[in-house]
């Protein structure tokens, strides 16, 4: 398909996006998938639309700088999109001679615009062609500035994050120290409790009544004033005697000795 037809199809797509206020890439995707009653978009028409979309900002700045009396925003929709297509071919497509790009734009203007459009478009595109190299330099400078700005924003964001993290760390540190001191105090209390002497409890205080009575009986049996006589065979005297009996025997012997002295 001839490039003239591709330019016209590209102009239709750009005109529709401009009129609707729709972004160019999304409308182009729709037209590629659903061309409607028309034949599929030619490859060169797709290249033109994508090229204008990718460099739209610089193309518009360049056209505004070289336009006298009419800014791009005040031009007819069809005229400014004819200019955009031709400007992209002049600046970014070395396969198309500048003279061919201008002539194709004039052909579209004569068919689709009013009679005043062709002379205006011719003069404006001729000025753009003269400063083509400068336009490329301006674009390179603009891209460099955008990159530097993006890097500066990233650097500032990184510094801000680092400062915020440092502040959060400073705020968290005292709390951690207090918690550490609290844990040390808790450990000290546990050591004191562990080293304290064990409390001796009365076994009868907590034991059951039966157990307490048994303990008391054992105590009386072993500590009482009298000791039980052990069982001995009949006729034998046990070695175990009652201390009270011993005291009585001593008293009886003393009385007997006194009586004997008096008799003597």
Short mmCIF file of C-alpha atoms in Angstrom, two decimals:
data_model
loop_
_atom_site.label_atom_id
_atom_site.label_comp_id
_atom_site.label_asym_id
_atom_site.label_seq_id
_atom_site.Cartn_x
_atom_site.Cartn_y
_atom_site.Cartn_z
CA UNK A 1 0.00 0.00 0.00
CA UNK A 2 1.31 3.49 -0.91
CA UNK A 3 2.61 5.66 1.87
CA UNK A 4 0.20 8.40 0.84
CA UNK A 5 -2.70 6.19 1.87
CA UNK A 6 -0.88 5.24 5.11
CA UNK A 7 -0.46 8.93 5.95
CA UNK A 8 -4.17 9.56 5.45
CA UNK A 9 -5.08 6.60 7.72
CA UNK A 10 -2.63 7.85 10.34
CA UNK A 11 -4.21 11.32 10.10
CA UNK A 12 -7.67 9.82 10.71
CA UNK A 13 -6.46 8.08 13.89
CA UNK A 14 -4.67 11.15 15.25
CA UNK A 15 -7.63 13.39 14.40
CA UNK A 16 -10.04 11.05 16.24
CA UNK A 17 -7.82 10.90 19.36
CA UNK A 18 -7.47 14.70 19.36
CA UNK A 19 -11.21 15.28 19.00
CA UNK A 20 -12.11 12.76 21.72
CA UNK A 21 -9.34 13.83 24.07
CA UNK A 22 -8.24 10.19 24.21
CA UNK A 23 -4.60 9.22 24.57
CA UNK A 24 -3.11 8.15 21.26
CA UNK A 25 -1.70 4.71 22.23
CA UNK A 26 -5.02 3.39 23.57
CA UNK A 27 -6.95 4.50 20.46
CA UNK A 28 -4.29 3.04 18.19
CA UNK A 29 -4.60 -0.30 20.00
CA UNK A 30 -8.37 -0.21 19.43
CA UNK A 31 -7.97 0.54 15.72
CA UNK A 32 -5.45 -2.24 15.26
CA UNK A 33 -7.81 -4.78 16.87
CA UNK A 34 -11.04 -3.39 15.38
CA UNK A 35 -10.45 -1.44 12.17
CA UNK A 36 -14.21 -1.34 11.56
CA UNK A 37 -15.39 -1.00 7.98
CA UNK A 38 -11.92 -0.03 6.80
CA UNK A 39 -9.08 -2.33 5.96
CA UNK A 40 -6.50 -3.01 8.70
CA UNK A 41 -4.14 -0.15 9.41
CA UNK A 42 -1.04 -0.21 7.19
CA UNK A 43 2.26 -0.79 8.95
CA UNK A 44 3.53 2.65 8.02
CA UNK A 45 0.36 4.26 9.39
CA UNK A 46 1.02 2.48 12.70
CA UNK A 47 4.64 3.70 12.64
CA UNK A 48 3.49 7.27 12.03
CA UNK A 49 0.94 7.25 14.88
CA UNK A 50 3.37 5.66 17.33
CA UNK A 51 6.15 8.06 16.30
CA UNK A 52 3.96 11.10 16.85
CA UNK A 53 2.77 9.70 20.18
CA UNK A 54 6.31 8.95 21.42
CA UNK A 55 7.67 12.41 20.49
CA UNK A 56 4.48 14.47 20.84
CA UNK A 57 5.84 16.88 23.42
CA UNK A 58 8.94 17.88 21.45
CA UNK A 59 7.03 17.97 18.13
CA UNK A 60 4.49 20.39 19.59
CA UNK A 61 7.21 22.57 21.15
CA UNK A 62 9.09 22.69 17.84
CA UNK A 63 5.96 23.64 15.86
CA UNK A 64 5.05 26.34 18.41
CA UNK A 65 8.55 27.82 18.30
CA UNK A 66 8.49 28.12 14.48
CA UNK A 67 4.88 29.21 14.08
CA UNK A 68 4.21 32.92 13.62
CA UNK A 69 0.88 34.27 14.77
CA UNK A 70 -0.78 30.92 15.46
CA UNK A 71 -0.01 28.61 18.31
CA UNK A 72 -0.68 24.92 17.84
CA UNK A 73 -3.56 24.93 20.30
CA UNK A 74 -5.41 27.55 18.20
CA UNK A 75 -5.04 25.71 14.89
CA UNK A 76 -7.73 23.54 13.36
CA UNK A 77 -7.55 19.92 14.54
CA UNK A 78 -6.87 18.59 11.07
CA UNK A 79 -4.13 21.17 10.40
CA UNK A 80 -2.14 20.53 13.57
CA UNK A 81 -2.22 16.76 13.03
CA UNK A 82 -1.06 17.14 9.41
CA UNK A 83 1.81 19.21 10.81
CA UNK A 84 2.59 16.60 13.48
CA UNK A 85 2.87 13.79 10.92
CA UNK A 86 5.12 15.83 8.61
CA UNK A 87 7.27 17.07 11.53
CA UNK A 88 7.86 13.51 12.71
CA UNK A 89 8.96 12.45 9.22
CA UNK A 90 11.27 15.46 8.89
CA UNK A 91 12.91 15.12 12.32
CA UNK A 92 12.85 11.37 13.07
CA UNK A 93 12.54 9.43 9.81
CA UNK A 94 15.69 9.72 7.73
CA UNK A 95 14.20 7.41 5.08
CA UNK A 96 11.82 10.17 3.97
CA UNK A 97 13.38 13.25 2.35
CA UNK A 98 12.29 16.56 3.84
CA UNK A 99 10.87 17.73 0.49
CA UNK A 100 8.69 14.61 0.23
CA UNK A 101 7.36 15.01 3.77
CA UNK A 102 6.39 18.65 3.07
CA UNK A 103 4.74 17.84 -0.28
CA UNK A 104 2.68 15.03 1.27
CA UNK A 105 1.50 17.38 4.02
CA UNK A 106 0.47 19.99 1.43
CA UNK A 107 -1.46 17.35 -0.49
CA UNK A 108 -3.46 16.42 2.61
CA UNK A 109 -4.09 20.08 3.48
CA UNK A 110 -5.40 20.86 -0.03
CA UNK A 111 -7.82 17.94 0.23
CA UNK A 112 -8.99 18.21 3.87
CA UNK A 113 -8.45 21.83 4.98
CA UNK A 114 -9.33 25.31 3.76
CA UNK A 115 -7.45 27.33 1.16
CA UNK A 116 -5.40 29.29 3.72
CA UNK A 117 -3.89 26.14 5.23
CA UNK A 118 -1.42 25.03 2.51
CA UNK A 119 0.73 28.24 2.42
CA UNK A 120 0.84 28.37 6.23
CA UNK A 121 1.79 24.67 6.51
CA UNK A 122 4.45 25.01 3.82
CA UNK A 123 6.20 27.91 5.55
CA UNK A 124 6.05 26.32 9.00
CA UNK A 125 7.41 22.92 7.88
CA UNK A 126 10.19 24.58 5.87
CA UNK A 127 11.33 26.36 9.04
CA UNK A 128 11.21 23.09 10.98
CA UNK A 129 13.35 21.37 8.33
CA UNK A 130 16.00 24.09 8.58
CA UNK A 131 16.29 23.60 12.34
CA UNK A 132 15.93 19.79 12.23
CA UNK A 133 19.33 19.23 13.82
CA UNK A 134 18.57 21.74 16.54
CA UNK A 135 15.32 19.95 17.28
CA UNK A 136 17.20 16.69 17.83
CA UNK A 137 19.68 18.47 20.09
CA UNK A 138 16.84 20.02 22.07
CA UNK A 139 15.20 16.62 22.47
CA UNK A 140 18.44 15.05 23.68
CA UNK A 141 18.88 17.88 26.18
CA UNK A 142 15.29 17.52 27.35
CA UNK A 143 15.72 13.77 27.87
CA UNK A 144 18.94 14.37 29.80
CA UNK A 145 17.20 16.92 32.00
CA UNK A 146 14.31 14.52 32.62
CA UNK A 147 16.73 11.75 33.57
CA UNK A 148 18.62 14.01 35.94
CA UNK A 149 15.39 15.20 37.50
CA UNK A 150 14.21 11.62 37.98
CA UNK A 151 17.56 10.69 39.55
CA UNK A 152 17.37 13.71 41.86
CA UNK A 153 13.87 12.70 42.94
CA UNK A 154 15.02 9.13 43.61
CA UNK A 155 18.05 10.37 45.55
CA UNK A 156 15.93 12.70 47.67
CA UNK A 157 13.43 9.91 48.33
CA UNK A 158 16.27 7.61 49.41
CA UNK A 159 17.64 10.27 51.77
CA UNK A 160 14.20 10.87 53.23
CA UNK A 161 13.71 7.13 53.83
CA UNK A 162 17.15 6.85 55.44
CA UNK A 163 16.46 9.80 57.74
CA UNK A 164 13.06 8.37 58.69
CA UNK A 165 14.58 4.97 59.46
CA UNK A 166 17.27 6.61 61.59
CA UNK A 167 14.66 8.57 63.55
CA UNK A 168 12.62 5.43 64.13
CA UNK A 169 15.75 3.63 65.32
CA UNK A 170 16.60 6.46 67.73
CA UNK A 171 13.06 6.43 69.11
CA UNK A 172 13.09 2.65 69.55
CA UNK A 173 16.50 2.45 71.31
CA UNK A 174 15.50 3.97 74.75
CA UNK A 175 12.52 1.64 74.97
CA UNK A 176 14.73 -1.33 74.30
CA UNK A 177 17.17 -0.19 77.03
CA UNK A 178 14.34 0.21 79.57
CA UNK A 179 13.04 -3.23 78.70
CA UNK A 180 16.57 -4.58 79.14
CA UNK A 181 16.84 -2.96 82.59
CA UNK A 182 13.42 -4.34 83.56
CA UNK A 183 14.50 -7.81 82.54
CA UNK A 184 17.67 -7.45 84.63
CA UNK A 185 15.62 -6.38 87.67
CA UNK A 186 13.26 -9.30 87.16
CA UNK A 187 16.26 -11.61 87.07
CA UNK A 188 17.67 -10.05 90.23
CA UNK A 189 14.36 -10.65 92.06
CA UNK A 190 14.38 -14.26 90.95
CA UNK A 191 17.95 -14.67 92.27
CA UNK A 192 16.95 -13.20 95.66
CA UNK A 193 14.01 -15.56 95.95
CA UNK A 194 16.19 -18.49 94.95
CA UNK A 195 18.93 -17.62 97.52
CA UNK A 196 16.51 -16.99 100.44
CA UNK A 197 16.51 -19.75 103.17
CA UNK A 198 13.70 -22.19 102.95
CA UNK A 199 10.97 -21.70 105.56
CA UNK A 200 10.65 -24.60 108.06
CA UNK A 201 7.05 -25.45 108.61
CA UNK A 202 5.48 -27.29 111.54
CA UNK A 203 4.56 -30.70 110.16
CA UNK A 204 1.41 -30.64 112.27
CA UNK A 205 0.32 -27.31 110.84
CA UNK A 206 -0.42 -28.59 107.37
CA UNK A 207 -0.84 -32.29 107.97
CA UNK A 208 -4.26 -33.91 108.27
CA UNK A 209 -5.74 -34.41 111.79
CA UNK A 210 -4.95 -38.13 111.74
CA UNK A 211 -1.36 -37.53 110.76
CA UNK A 212 -0.98 -34.80 113.38
CA UNK A 213 -2.30 -37.08 116.12
CA UNK A 214 0.13 -39.78 115.07
CA UNK A 215 3.06 -37.37 115.24
CA UNK A 216 1.99 -36.15 118.68
CA UNK A 217 1.67 -39.71 120.02
CA UNK A 218 5.15 -40.56 118.74
CA UNK A 219 6.54 -37.49 120.45
CA UNK A 220 4.91 -38.36 123.77
CA UNK A 221 6.07 -41.95 123.54
CA UNK A 222 9.71 -41.04 123.12
CA UNK A 223 9.97 -37.93 125.26
CA UNK A 224 7.58 -38.68 128.21
CA UNK A 225 8.71 -38.89 131.86
CA UNK A 226 8.29 -42.62 132.21
CA UNK A 227 9.50 -45.39 130.00
CA UNK A 228 7.58 -48.53 129.46
CA UNK A 229 9.05 -51.76 130.91
CA UNK A 230 10.07 -54.17 128.29
CA UNK A 231 8.41 -57.47 128.37
CA UNK A 232 10.55 -60.05 130.23
CA UNK A 233 10.04 -63.67 131.12
CA UNK A 234 8.26 -64.38 134.33
CA UNK A 235 10.55 -64.30 137.41
CA UNK A 236 13.15 -62.10 135.78
CA UNK A 237 13.67 -58.44 136.51
CA UNK A 238 14.05 -56.18 133.52
CA UNK A 239 17.05 -53.93 133.33
CA UNK A 240 14.68 -51.14 132.47
CA UNK A 241 13.45 -49.54 135.69
CA UNK A 242 11.35 -46.56 136.39
CA UNK A 243 13.39 -43.60 137.57
CA UNK A 244 10.76 -42.94 140.23
CA UNK A 245 11.27 -46.48 141.64
CA UNK A 246 15.01 -45.79 141.81
CA UNK A 247 14.38 -42.67 143.83
CA UNK A 248 12.11 -44.57 146.23
CA UNK A 249 14.72 -47.27 146.79
CA UNK A 250 17.37 -44.71 147.66
CA UNK A 251 15.03 -43.09 150.19
CA UNK A 252 14.23 -46.47 151.79
CA UNK A 253 17.91 -47.35 152.09
CA UNK A 254 18.65 -44.02 153.70
CA UNK A 255 15.90 -44.55 156.30
CA UNK A 256 17.15 -48.00 157.10
CA UNK A 257 20.69 -46.77 157.58
CA UNK A 258 19.40 -44.10 159.98
CA UNK A 259 17.55 -46.59 162.09
CA UNK A 260 20.66 -48.79 162.30
CA UNK A 261 22.74 -45.84 163.49
CA UNK A 262 20.25 -45.06 166.25
CA UNK A 263 20.18 -48.68 167.34
CA UNK A 264 23.90 -48.82 167.44
#
